[in-house]
PDB file of C-alpha atoms in Angstrom:
ATOM      1  CA  MET A   1      19.216  -8.481 -23.615  1.00  0.00           C
ATOM      2  CA  ILE A   2      18.121  -6.607 -26.240  1.00  0.00           C
ATOM      3  CA  PHE A   3      14.697  -4.299 -25.378  1.00  0.00           C
ATOM      4  CA  ASN A   4      12.348  -3.005 -27.060  1.00  0.00           C
ATOM      5  CA  LYS A   5      10.468   0.656 -27.771  1.00  0.00           C
ATOM      6  CA  PRO A   6       9.417   0.697 -24.211  1.00  0.00           C
ATOM      7  CA  HIS A   7       4.925   1.017 -24.192  1.00  0.00           C
ATOM      8  CA  ILE A   8       5.244   2.355 -20.631  1.00  0.00           C
ATOM      9  CA  VAL A   9       6.250   5.975 -21.076  1.00  0.00           C
ATOM     10  CA  GLY A  10       4.583   8.053 -18.551  1.00  0.00           C
ATOM     11  CA  ALA A  11       5.107   7.850 -14.324  1.00  0.00           C
ATOM     12  CA  LEU A  12       2.333   5.544 -12.749  1.00  0.00           C
ATOM     13  CA  GLN A  13      -1.476   7.470 -13.102  1.00  0.00           C
ATOM     14  CA  ALA A  14      -3.488   5.215 -10.863  1.00  0.00           C
ATOM     15  CA  VAL A  15      -3.633   2.010  -8.676  1.00  0.00           C
ATOM     16  CA  THR A  16      -7.410   0.376  -8.385  1.00  0.00           C
ATOM     17  CA  VAL A  17      -8.311  -0.199  -4.478  1.00  0.00           C
ATOM     18  CA  ILE A  18     -11.531  -2.585  -4.712  1.00  0.00           C
ATOM     19  CA  THR A  19     -13.499  -1.595  -0.926  1.00  0.00           C
ATOM     20  CA  ASN A  20     -16.654  -2.916   0.674  1.00  0.00           C
ATOM     21  CA  SER A  21     -16.176  -0.987   3.660  1.00  0.00           C
ATOM     22  CA  TRP A  22     -16.775   2.768   1.722  1.00  0.00           C
ATOM     23  CA  ALA A  23     -16.730   5.078   4.392  1.00  0.00           C
ATOM     24  CA  GLN A  24     -13.591   3.354   6.331  1.00  0.00           C
ATOM     25  CA  SER A  25     -11.586   3.703   3.619  1.00  0.00           C
ATOM     26  CA  ILE A  26     -12.761   6.987   2.595  1.00  0.00           C
ATOM     27  CA  ARG A  27     -11.849   8.318   6.277  1.00  0.00           C
ATOM     28  CA  PHE A  28      -8.501   6.486   5.696  1.00  0.00           C
ATOM     29  CA  TYR A  29      -6.520   7.986   2.641  1.00  0.00           C
ATOM     30  CA  THR A  30      -8.113  11.194   3.864  1.00  0.00           C
ATOM     31  CA  GLU A  31      -7.225  11.398   6.930  1.00  0.00           C
ATOM     32  CA  ALA A  32      -4.914   8.976   8.180  1.00  0.00           C
ATOM     33  CA  LEU A  33      -3.131   9.654   4.807  1.00  0.00           C
ATOM     34  CA  GLY A  34      -4.014  13.261   4.047  1.00  0.00           C
ATOM     35  CA  TYR A  35      -5.210  12.538   0.339  1.00  0.00           C
ATOM     36  CA  LYS A  36      -7.906  14.898  -0.502  1.00  0.00           C
ATOM     37  CA  ILE A  37     -10.635  13.699  -3.017  1.00  0.00           C
ATOM     38  CA  ILE A  38     -10.148  14.383  -6.679  1.00  0.00           C
ATOM     39  CA  GLU A  39     -12.927  13.085  -8.640  1.00  0.00           C
ATOM     40  CA  ARG A  40     -15.993  11.108  -7.235  1.00  0.00           C
ATOM     41  CA  GLY A  41     -18.574   9.230  -9.826  1.00  0.00           C
ATOM     42  CA  GLU A  42     -19.980   6.241 -11.062  1.00  0.00           C
ATOM     43  CA  LEU A  43     -18.853   4.004 -13.173  1.00  0.00           C
ATOM     44  CA  THR A  44     -20.004   3.322 -17.350  1.00  0.00           C
ATOM     45  CA  HIS A  45     -21.891   0.684 -18.227  1.00  0.00           C
ATOM     46  CA  ILE A  46     -19.109  -0.801 -20.444  1.00  0.00           C
ATOM     47  CA  GLN A  47     -16.823  -0.465 -17.371  1.00  0.00           C
ATOM     48  CA  LYS A  48     -19.191  -2.532 -15.319  1.00  0.00           C
ATOM     49  CA  LYS A  49     -20.193  -5.017 -18.009  1.00  0.00           C
ATOM     50  CA  THR A  50     -15.599  -5.310 -18.304  1.00  0.00           C
ATOM     51  CA  PHE A  51     -15.210  -5.645 -14.620  1.00  0.00           C
ATOM     52  CA  GLY A  52     -17.979  -6.480 -12.912  1.00  0.00           C
ATOM     53  CA  ARG A  53     -22.216  -5.244 -12.356  1.00  0.00           C
ATOM     54  CA  HIS A  54     -20.912  -5.811  -8.971  1.00  0.00           C
ATOM     55  CA  LEU A  55     -19.097  -2.449  -9.267  1.00  0.00           C
ATOM     56  CA  GLY A  56     -20.872   1.207  -8.226  1.00  0.00           C
ATOM     57  CA  LYS A  57     -19.029   3.963  -7.138  1.00  0.00           C
ATOM     58  CA  PHE A  58     -15.611   5.351  -7.326  1.00  0.00           C
ATOM     59  CA  ALA A  59     -13.819   8.048  -5.970  1.00  0.00           C
ATOM     60  CA  LEU A  60     -10.003   9.322  -7.025  1.00  0.00           C
ATOM     61  CA  LEU A  61      -7.972   9.962  -3.968  1.00  0.00           C
ATOM     62  CA  GLY A  62      -4.755  12.250  -4.033  1.00  0.00           C
ATOM     63  CA  TYR A  63      -3.629  15.851  -3.934  1.00  0.00           C
ATOM     64  CA  GLU A  64      -3.412  18.341  -7.185  1.00  0.00           C
ATOM     65  CA  GLU A  65      -1.138  16.408  -9.164  1.00  0.00           C
ATOM     66  CA  GLY A  66       0.344  13.357  -9.158  1.00  0.00           C
ATOM     67  CA  SER A  67      -1.208   9.310  -9.146  1.00  0.00           C
ATOM     68  CA  VAL A  68      -4.258   8.565  -7.511  1.00  0.00           C
ATOM     69  CA  VAL A  69      -5.745   5.797  -5.682  1.00  0.00           C
ATOM     70  CA  ARG A  70      -9.068   4.491  -7.628  1.00  0.00           C
ATOM     71  CA  LEU A  71     -11.035   3.620  -5.034  1.00  0.00           C
ATOM     72  CA  ILE A  72     -14.551   1.521  -6.445  1.00  0.00           C
ATOM     73  CA  GLU A  73     -16.986  -0.119  -4.233  1.00  0.00           C
ATOM     74  CA  THR A  74     -18.297  -2.691  -4.478  1.00  0.00           C
ATOM     75  CA  SER A  75     -21.635  -4.854  -3.494  1.00  0.00           C
ATOM     76  CA  ASN A  76     -20.570  -7.755  -2.339  1.00  0.00           C
ATOM     77  CA  ILE A  77     -20.494  -7.248   0.961  1.00  0.00           C
ATOM     78  CA  GLY A  78     -19.029 -10.812   2.032  1.00  0.00           C
ATOM     79  CA  ALA A  79     -15.814 -10.091  -0.549  1.00  0.00           C
ATOM     80  CA  LEU A  80     -12.444 -10.312   1.483  1.00  0.00           C
ATOM     81  CA  PRO A  81      -9.545  -9.240   0.544  1.00  0.00           C
ATOM     82  CA  ASN A  82      -7.298 -10.164  -2.597  1.00  0.00           C
ATOM     83  CA  ARG A  83      -4.428 -10.838  -0.950  1.00  0.00           C
ATOM     84  CA  ILE A  84      -5.238 -12.426   2.711  1.00  0.00           C
ATOM     85  CA  GLY A  85      -2.611 -13.990   4.236  1.00  0.00           C
ATOM     86  CA  ALA A  86      -0.456 -12.648   1.666  1.00  0.00           C
ATOM     87  CA  HIS A  87       2.796 -10.640   2.715  1.00  0.00           C
ATOM     88  CA  PRO A  88       3.961  -8.039   0.885  1.00  0.00           C
ATOM     89  CA  TRP A  89       6.147  -9.911  -1.465  1.00  0.00           C
ATOM     90  CA  ASP A  90       4.539 -12.084  -2.005  1.00  0.00           C
ATOM     91  CA  ASN A  91       3.978 -12.610  -6.095  1.00  0.00           C
ATOM     92  CA  GLY A  92       1.148 -10.507  -7.658  1.00  0.00           C
ATOM     93  CA  LEU A  93       0.578  -7.225  -7.677  1.00  0.00           C
ATOM     94  CA  ALA A  94       1.484  -6.965  -4.140  1.00  0.00           C
ATOM     95  CA  VAL A  95       1.733  -3.123  -2.577  1.00  0.00           C
ATOM     96  CA  ILE A  96       1.610   0.454  -3.181  1.00  0.00           C
ATOM     97  CA  GLU A  97       4.853   2.267  -2.555  1.00  0.00           C
ATOM     98  CA  ALA A  98       4.912   5.889  -1.061  1.00  0.00           C
ATOM     99  CA  CYS A  99       7.151   7.761   0.360  1.00  0.00           C
ATOM    100  CA  THR A 100       6.759  10.382   3.011  1.00  0.00           C
ATOM    101  CA  THR A 101       9.892  13.060   4.429  1.00  0.00           C
ATOM    102  CA  ASP A 102       9.445  11.795   8.200  1.00  0.00           C
ATOM    103  CA  VAL A 103       8.211   8.237   8.689  1.00  0.00           C
ATOM    104  CA  GLU A 104       8.222   7.820  11.861  1.00  0.00           C
ATOM    105  CA  ARG A 105       5.538  11.258  12.035  1.00  0.00           C
ATOM    106  CA  ALA A 106       3.481   9.299   9.037  1.00  0.00           C
ATOM    107  CA  TYR A 107       3.038   6.643  11.149  1.00  0.00           C
ATOM    108  CA  TRP A 108       1.683   7.714  14.150  1.00  0.00           C
ATOM    109  CA  LYS A 109      -1.173   9.998  12.701  1.00  0.00           C
ATOM    110  CA  VAL A 110      -2.305   6.586  10.328  1.00  0.00           C
ATOM    111  CA  LEU A 111      -2.239   4.612  13.983  1.00  0.00           C
ATOM    112  CA  ARG A 112      -3.969   8.076  15.754  1.00  0.00           C
ATOM    113  CA  ALA A 113      -6.739   7.612  13.101  1.00  0.00           C
ATOM    114  CA  ARG A 114      -7.194   3.996  14.234  1.00  0.00           C
ATOM    115  CA  PHE A 115      -5.638   2.295  11.523  1.00  0.00           C
ATOM    116  CA  GLY A 116      -3.244  -0.878  11.366  1.00  0.00           C
ATOM    117  CA  ALA A 117       0.278  -1.224  10.648  1.00  0.00           C
ATOM    118  CA  ILE A 118       1.974  -4.036   8.775  1.00  0.00           C
ATOM    119  CA  ALA A 119       5.046  -2.828  10.843  1.00  0.00           C
ATOM    120  CA  PRO A 120       6.378   0.107  12.475  1.00  0.00           C
ATOM    121  CA  PRO A 121       9.379   2.137  10.580  1.00  0.00           C
ATOM    122  CA  GLY A 122      12.846   0.391  10.860  1.00  0.00           C
ATOM    123  CA  GLU A 123      15.610   0.652   9.085  1.00  0.00           C
ATOM    124  CA  PHE A 124      17.620  -1.825   6.708  1.00  0.00           C
ATOM    125  CA  ASP A 125      21.099  -1.961   4.689  1.00  0.00           C
ATOM    126  CA  PHE A 126      20.533  -2.764   0.472  1.00  0.00           C
ATOM    127  CA  GLU A 127      23.541  -3.335  -1.658  1.00  0.00           C
ATOM    128  CA  PRO A 128      23.141  -1.858  -5.288  1.00  0.00           C
ATOM    129  CA  LEU A 129      24.121  -4.415  -7.704  1.00  0.00           C
ATOM    130  CA  GLY A 130      26.986  -2.108  -9.355  1.00  0.00           C
ATOM    131  CA  LYS A 131      29.335   0.778  -8.842  1.00  0.00           C
ATOM    132  CA  GLN A 132      26.917   2.533  -6.364  1.00  0.00           C
ATOM    133  CA  PRO A 133      27.266   2.444  -3.071  1.00  0.00           C
ATOM    134  CA  THR A 134      25.958   0.966   0.034  1.00  0.00           C
ATOM    135  CA  GLY A 135      22.910   2.563   1.620  1.00  0.00           C
ATOM    136  CA  VAL A 136      19.940   2.475   4.299  1.00  0.00           C
ATOM    137  CA  LEU A 137      16.570   2.515   3.841  1.00  0.00           C
ATOM    138  CA  LYS A 138      14.207   3.755   6.370  1.00  0.00           C
ATOM    139  CA  SER A 139      10.324   2.543   5.603  1.00  0.00           C
ATOM    140  CA  ALA A 140       6.966   1.451   7.920  1.00  0.00           C
ATOM    141  CA  ALA A 141       4.188  -0.986   6.366  1.00  0.00           C
ATOM    142  CA  PHE A 142       0.555  -0.288   6.201  1.00  0.00           C
ATOM    143  CA  ILE A 143      -2.619  -2.151   5.409  1.00  0.00           C
ATOM    144  CA  GLY A 144      -5.709  -0.058   4.083  1.00  0.00           C
ATOM    145  CA  PRO A 145      -9.060  -1.239   5.299  1.00  0.00           C
ATOM    146  CA  SER A 146     -10.026  -3.395   2.304  1.00  0.00           C
ATOM    147  CA  GLY A 147      -6.684  -5.500   3.488  1.00  0.00           C
ATOM    148  CA  GLU A 148      -4.652  -3.520   0.617  1.00  0.00           C
ATOM    149  CA  GLN A 149      -0.924  -3.506   1.780  1.00  0.00           C
ATOM    150  CA  LEU A 150       1.182  -0.352   1.634  1.00  0.00           C
ATOM    151  CA  LEU A 151       4.850   0.937   1.882  1.00  0.00           C
ATOM    152  CA  VAL A 152       5.741   4.297   2.926  1.00  0.00           C
ATOM    153  CA  THR A 153       9.985   4.926   2.925  1.00  0.00           C
ATOM    154  CA  GLN A 154      11.543   8.318   3.950  1.00  0.00           C
ATOM    155  CA  THR A 155      13.155   9.776   1.553  1.00  0.00           C
ATOM    156  CA  GLN A 156      13.909  13.710   1.203  1.00  0.00           C
ATOM    157  CA  ASP A 157      13.816  13.616  -2.527  1.00  0.00           C
ATOM    158  CA  CYS A 158       9.707  13.992  -2.178  1.00  0.00           C
ATOM    159  CA  VAL A 159       7.630  16.771  -1.383  1.00  0.00           C
ATOM    160  CA  GLU A 160       6.648  17.306   1.665  1.00  0.00           C
ATOM    161  CA  ASN A 161       2.314  16.934   1.802  1.00  0.00           C
ATOM    162  CA  GLY A 162       1.748  18.566   5.486  1.00  0.00           C
ATOM    163  CA  GLU A 163       2.156  15.210   7.676  1.00  0.00           C
ATOM    164  CA  GLY A 164       0.643  12.998   5.054  1.00  0.00           C
ATOM    165  CA  ILE A 165       2.078  10.444   2.930  1.00  0.00           C
ATOM    166  CA  ASN A 166       2.519  11.527  -0.948  1.00  0.00           C
ATOM    167  CA  ALA A 167       0.656  10.075  -3.136  1.00  0.00           C
ATOM    168  CA  PRO A 168       2.034   6.221  -4.675  1.00  0.00           C
ATOM    169  CA  THR A 169       4.954   6.540  -6.457  1.00  0.00           C
ATOM    170  CA  THR A 170       4.816   3.025  -7.906  1.00  0.00           C
ATOM    171  CA  ALA A 171       2.339  -0.238  -7.368  1.00  0.00           C
ATOM    172  CA  VAL A 172       4.930  -3.068  -6.744  1.00  0.00           C
ATOM    173  CA  ILE A 173       5.030  -6.198  -9.067  1.00  0.00           C
ATOM    174  CA  SER A 174       6.006  -9.283  -7.041  1.00  0.00           C
ATOM    175  CA  VAL A 175       7.999 -12.431  -9.240  1.00  0.00           C
ATOM    176  CA  THR A 176       9.574 -15.044  -8.317  1.00  0.00           C
ATOM    177  CA  THR A 177      12.270 -15.724 -10.999  1.00  0.00           C
ATOM    178  CA  HIS A 178      14.757 -13.886 -13.183  1.00  0.00           C
ATOM    179  CA  GLU A 179      13.158 -15.025 -16.017  1.00  0.00           C
ATOM    180  CA  LEU A 180       9.884 -13.194 -15.462  1.00  0.00           C
ATOM    181  CA  GLN A 181      12.127 -10.398 -15.239  1.00  0.00           C
ATOM    182  CA  SER A 182      13.360 -10.632 -18.074  1.00  0.00           C
ATOM    183  CA  MET A 183       9.419 -10.986 -19.303  1.00  0.00           C
ATOM    184  CA  TYR A 184       8.660  -7.596 -18.675  1.00  0.00           C
ATOM    185  CA  ALA A 185      11.586  -6.529 -20.000  1.00  0.00           C
ATOM    186  CA  GLU A 186      10.906  -8.069 -23.699  1.00  0.00           C
ATOM    187  CA  VAL A 187       7.102  -7.669 -23.494  1.00  0.00           C
ATOM    188  CA  LEU A 188       6.773  -3.907 -22.641  1.00  0.00           C
ATOM    189  CA  GLY A 189      10.367  -2.942 -22.983  1.00  0.00           C
ATOM    190  CA  SER A 190      11.031  -1.688 -19.666  1.00  0.00           C
ATOM    191  CA  VAL A 191      14.714  -1.979 -18.781  1.00  0.00           C
ATOM    192  CA  PRO A 192      16.042  -2.266 -15.266  1.00  0.00           C
ATOM    193  CA  ILE A 193      18.012   1.524 -13.833  1.00  0.00           C
ATOM    194  CA  ASN A 194      18.746   0.290 -10.433  1.00  0.00           C
ATOM    195  CA  ASP A 195      18.789  -3.333  -9.292  1.00  0.00           C
ATOM    196  CA  PHE A 196      20.175  -4.459  -5.300  1.00  0.00           C
ATOM    197  CA  ARG A 197      19.815  -6.631  -3.092  1.00  0.00           C
ATOM    198  CA  ILE A 198      18.186  -6.560   0.488  1.00  0.00           C
ATOM    199  CA  LYS A 199      20.523  -7.876   3.038  1.00  0.00           C
ATOM    200  CA  PRO A 200      18.827 -10.796   5.247  1.00  0.00           C
ATOM    201  CA  LEU A 201      18.356  -9.171   8.427  1.00  0.00           C
ATOM    202  CA  GLY A 202      15.859  -9.648  11.141  1.00  0.00           C
ATOM    203  CA  LYS A 203      14.312  -5.733  10.590  1.00  0.00           C
ATOM    204  CA  ALA A 204      14.561  -5.810   6.618  1.00  0.00           C
ATOM    205  CA  ASN A 205      12.301  -9.330   6.496  1.00  0.00           C
ATOM    206  CA  ASN A 206      10.180  -7.826   9.416  1.00  0.00           C
ATOM    207  CA  ILE A 207       8.913  -4.799   7.221  1.00  0.00           C
ATOM    208  CA  LEU A 208       9.033  -6.468   3.993  1.00  0.00           C
ATOM    209  CA  GLY A 209       6.951  -9.882   5.327  1.00  0.00           C
ATOM    210  CA  ALA A 210       9.378 -11.601   3.779  1.00  0.00           C
ATOM    211  CA  PRO A 211      10.532 -15.349   5.772  1.00  0.00           C
ATOM    212  CA  SER A 212      13.114 -14.919   8.366  1.00  0.00           C
ATOM    213  CA  GLU A 213      16.041 -16.763   5.669  1.00  0.00           C
ATOM    214  CA  ALA A 214      15.617 -14.792   2.894  1.00  0.00           C
ATOM    215  CA  GLY A 215      17.012 -12.632   1.039  1.00  0.00           C
ATOM    216  CA  PHE A 216      16.042 -11.133  -2.013  1.00  0.00           C
ATOM    217  CA  GLU A 217      16.221  -8.699  -4.753  1.00  0.00           C
ATOM    218  CA  MET A 218      14.435  -5.310  -5.397  1.00  0.00           C
ATOM    219  CA  CYS A 219      15.065  -4.315  -9.648  1.00  0.00           C
ATOM    220  CA  LEU A 220      13.488  -0.569 -10.575  1.00  0.00           C
ATOM    221  CA  MET A 221      12.743  -1.216 -13.751  1.00  0.00           C
ATOM    222  CA  GLY A 222      11.451   1.510 -16.307  1.00  0.00           C
ATOM    223  CA  TYR A 223      12.775   4.028 -19.150  1.00  0.00           C
ATOM    224  CA  ASP A 224      15.382   6.906 -18.918  1.00  0.00           C
ATOM    225  CA  THR A 225      14.718   7.658 -14.959  1.00  0.00           C
ATOM    226  CA  PRO A 226      14.103   5.710 -12.461  1.00  0.00           C
ATOM    227  CA  CYS A 227      10.363   7.793 -11.774  1.00  0.00           C
ATOM    228  CA  VAL A 228       9.060   6.630 -14.622  1.00  0.00           C
ATOM    229  CA  GLY A 229       8.052   3.002 -15.228  1.00  0.00           C
ATOM    230  CA  LEU A 230       7.204  -0.140 -13.476  1.00  0.00           C
ATOM    231  CA  VAL A 231       8.880  -1.800 -10.081  1.00  0.00           C
ATOM    232  CA  GLN A 232       9.611  -5.161  -9.906  1.00  0.00           C
ATOM    233  CA  HIS A 233      10.901  -7.007  -6.670  1.00  0.00           C
ATOM    234  CA  VAL A 234      12.702  -9.948  -7.234  1.00  0.00           C
ATOM    235  CA  TYR A 235      13.422 -12.654  -4.948  1.00  0.00           C
ATOM    236  CA  ALA A 236      17.006 -14.110  -4.758  1.00  0.00           C
ATOM    237  CA  GLU A 237      16.249 -17.640  -6.595  1.00  0.00           C
ATOM    238  CA  ASP A 238      16.871 -20.242  -3.369  1.00  0.00           C
ATOM    239  CA  SER A 239      14.892 -18.240  -1.329  1.00  0.00           C
ATOM    240  CA  CYS A 240      11.306 -17.841  -3.029  1.00  0.00           C
ATOM    241  CA  THR A 241       9.981 -21.274  -2.475  1.00  0.00           C
ATOM    242  CA  THR A 242       7.725 -20.904   0.058  1.00  0.00           C
ATOM    243  CA  LEU A 243       5.909 -17.828  -1.547  1.00  0.00           C
ATOM    244  CA  GLN A 244       2.266 -17.876  -3.396  1.00  0.00           C
ATOM    245  CA  THR A 245       1.200 -16.141  -6.258  1.00  0.00           C
ATOM    246  CA  TYR A 246      -1.743 -13.812  -5.657  1.00  0.00           C
ATOM    247  CA  PRO A 247      -4.108 -13.350  -9.075  1.00  0.00           C
ATOM    248  CA  CYS A 248      -5.689  -9.897  -9.256  1.00  0.00           C
ATOM    249  CA  ASP A 249      -9.734 -10.376  -8.671  1.00  0.00           C
ATOM    250  CA  PHE A 250     -12.083  -7.482  -8.951  1.00  0.00           C
ATOM    251  CA  LEU A 251     -14.666 -10.155  -7.265  1.00  0.00           C
ATOM    252  CA  LYS A 252     -12.362  -9.640  -4.043  1.00  0.00           C
ATOM    253  CA  THR A 253     -11.533  -6.345  -2.360  1.00  0.00           C
ATOM    254  CA  GLY A 254      -8.113  -4.575  -2.011  1.00  0.00           C
ATOM    255  CA  VAL A 255      -5.299  -3.549  -5.093  1.00  0.00           C
ATOM    256  CA  ALA A 256      -7.150  -4.739  -8.508  1.00  0.00           C
ATOM    257  CA  SER A 257      -4.936  -2.670 -10.582  1.00  0.00           C
ATOM    258  CA  ALA A 258      -2.537  -0.449 -11.443  1.00  0.00           C
ATOM    259  CA  CYS A 259      -1.987   2.226 -14.207  1.00  0.00           C
ATOM    260  CA  TRP A 260       0.511   3.655 -16.483  1.00  0.00           C
ATOM    261  CA  GLN A 261       0.494   5.747 -19.841  1.00  0.00           C
ATOM    262  CA  GLY A 262       0.926   4.002 -22.787  1.00  0.00           C
ATOM    263  CA  GLN A 263       2.591   4.128 -25.938  1.00  0.00           C
ATOM    264  CA  ASP A 264       1.848   1.624 -29.286  1.00  0.00           C
ATOM    265  CA  LEU A 265      -0.637   0.051 -27.837  1.00  0.00           C
ATOM    266  CA  THR A 266      -0.790  -1.692 -31.501  1.00  0.00           C
ATOM    267  CA  LEU A 267       2.240  -3.710 -31.543  1.00  0.00           C
ATOM    268  CA  LEU A 268       1.441  -4.015 -27.644  1.00  0.00           C
ATOM    269  CA  ARG A 269      -1.281  -5.842 -28.245  1.00  0.00           C
ATOM    270  CA  LEU A 270       0.244  -8.794 -30.224  1.00  0.00           C
ATOM    271  CA  LYS A 271       3.261  -8.776 -28.355  1.00  0.00           C
ATOM    272  CA  LEU A 272       0.764  -9.756 -25.173  1.00  0.00           C
ATOM    273  CA  GLN A 273      -0.928 -12.232 -27.757  1.00  0.00           C
ATOM    274  CA  GLU A 274       2.639 -13.680 -28.614  1.00  0.00           C
ATOM    275  CA  ALA A 275       3.342 -14.008 -24.766  1.00  0.00           C
ATOM    276  CA  ASN A 276       0.272 -15.385 -23.503  1.00  0.00           C
ATOM    277  CA  TRP A 277      -0.416 -12.614 -21.440  1.00  0.00           C
ATOM    278  CA  GLN A 278      -4.235 -12.501 -21.247  1.00  0.00           C
ATOM    279  CA  ILE A 279      -5.366  -8.508 -23.060  1.00  0.00           C
ATOM    280  CA  LEU A 280      -8.827  -7.783 -20.850  1.00  0.00           C
ATOM    281  CA  SER A 281     -10.261  -4.437 -22.416  1.00  0.00           C
ATOM    282  CA  GLU A 282      -9.718  -1.757 -24.049  1.00  0.00           C
ATOM    283  CA  VAL A 283     -11.305   0.563 -21.825  1.00  0.00           C
ATOM    284  CA  GLY A 284      -9.741   1.741 -18.825  1.00  0.00           C
ATOM    285  CA  LEU A 285     -11.314   2.610 -15.036  1.00  0.00           C
ATOM    286  CA  PRO A 286     -11.332   6.097 -14.487  1.00  0.00           C
ATOM    287  CA  ILE A 287      -8.442   8.775 -14.302  1.00  0.00           C
ATOM    288  CA  ARG A 288      -8.065  12.341 -14.123  1.00  0.00           C
ATOM    289  CA  GLY A 289     -10.138  14.259 -15.972  1.00  0.00           C
ATOM    290  CA  ASN A 290     -11.823  11.056 -18.237  1.00  0.00           C
ATOM    291  CA  PRO A 291     -14.059   9.053 -16.861  1.00  0.00           C
ATOM    292  CA  GLU A 292     -14.274   6.322 -19.805  1.00  0.00           C
ATOM    293  CA  PRO A 293     -10.184   6.453 -21.022  1.00  0.00           C
ATOM    294  CA  GLU A 294      -9.202   4.633 -23.737  1.00  0.00           C
ATOM    295  CA  ALA A 295      -6.245   2.053 -22.680  1.00  0.00           C
ATOM    296  CA  LEU A 296      -5.068  -1.706 -22.678  1.00  0.00           C
ATOM    297  CA  VAL A 297      -6.288  -4.057 -20.017  1.00  0.00           C
ATOM    298  CA  PHE A 298      -4.253  -7.520 -19.350  1.00  0.00           C
ATOM    299  CA  GLN A 299      -3.055  -9.620 -17.060  1.00  0.00           C
ATOM    300  CA  GLY A 300       0.462 -10.370 -16.884  1.00  0.00           C
ATOM    301  CA  PRO A 301       2.161 -13.450 -15.406  1.00  0.00           C
ATOM    302  CA  VAL A 302       1.745 -13.519 -12.220  1.00  0.00           C
ATOM    303  CA  GLY A 303      -2.048 -12.657 -12.240  1.00  0.00           C
ATOM    304  CA  GLU A 304      -1.520  -8.760 -12.164  1.00  0.00           C
ATOM    305  CA  ILE A 305      -3.545  -6.701 -14.480  1.00  0.00           C
ATOM    306  CA  LEU A 306      -2.202  -3.650 -15.707  1.00  0.00           C
ATOM    307  CA  GLU A 307      -3.671  -0.363 -17.408  1.00  0.00           C
ATOM    308  CA  LEU A 308      -1.929   1.661 -20.182  1.00  0.00           C
ATOM    309  CA  LEU A 309      -3.279   4.558 -21.500  1.00  0.00           C
ATOM    310  CA  ALA A 310      -3.678   5.282 -24.808  1.00  0.00           C
TER     311      ALA A 310
END
C-alpha cells in the first residue's frame, strides 16, 4: 500500500459532546473528571445554520494545555443519546479515550460524584502484531450524562492532573473491516503505527463491550508518533457480524464530532469527493482561542463527523 501525504498532522484538538442536561454535564467534567472550564460562549450564526439552530451555548473543558471536550447545549430537551444501546466499540465515532496514572482512584472519584461506570477497572492482555512483546492494559469505562462513552486507561506516561482524568488523547472510530481501515490511509494519509490484538478474554470483552466470543484488533493510525493522528479500532472480520453502526448526529446527544489539525485541505477536498465522503462545512466549531475556525468538516464511511483545521 502506498501512503499519501498525511492530512492529519497534529494531536487531537477537541471532541464535541451535545447535551440537553447542561448543569449535570458541567458537573461531570469538572467534579468527576477534574477538568476546568477553559472558555465559554455562544455558537455563531454560521455555526447554527450549519450544525443546527437548536444549538446554543458552548463550553471548552480541559486543562491549560492539550485537547478539550467541546460541550454544546441543545434546546431539544427530548433528544436521546446518539449511541443509545450501543457497546463502546460498535461502529462509528464511538468513544472518548483518555489516560490516568491511577485508574482505581479515578474510578472511585467518578462514582463518588454519583456518575455511572460501564465497567469497573480491569486488566486484559494484548498481543502486538509485530515484534513487540505482549502486554497488559488496565482500563475502566464510564458513561456521561448525555450518553457519551469514555474509556480511561492507566499509564505512567501521562502527566498527572490531581486525582482526575487527563484530557482526551483521541476520539476512537470503530470500523468493521480492514478495507475501511485502508480507506483511511488512502484518503487521509494516516499510516498504521501500532497494531495489536485484544485476546478474547472475559474481562476484556466486559470492559470493551464486545460480544463474549469476539476477538478484535486495535490499530493506532497517525503519522511519525503514536500520539499524533487518529486511532482506528478494527474488529476481527470473523467476529463483527452483530455490530451496529451509529452515525454522528447533532440532533441527538453524546459525541457528535472530533477535531484535529489538518494540512493541504484543498487536496483533501478532492480526495473526499472521489471517495464519496460527504463534505458538510468549511467552518468548524469553537476551539481554544478561536470561536469560529476555518476547517474542513466531513462525514466518513461509518457516519463519523471529523473536523480538520486549516
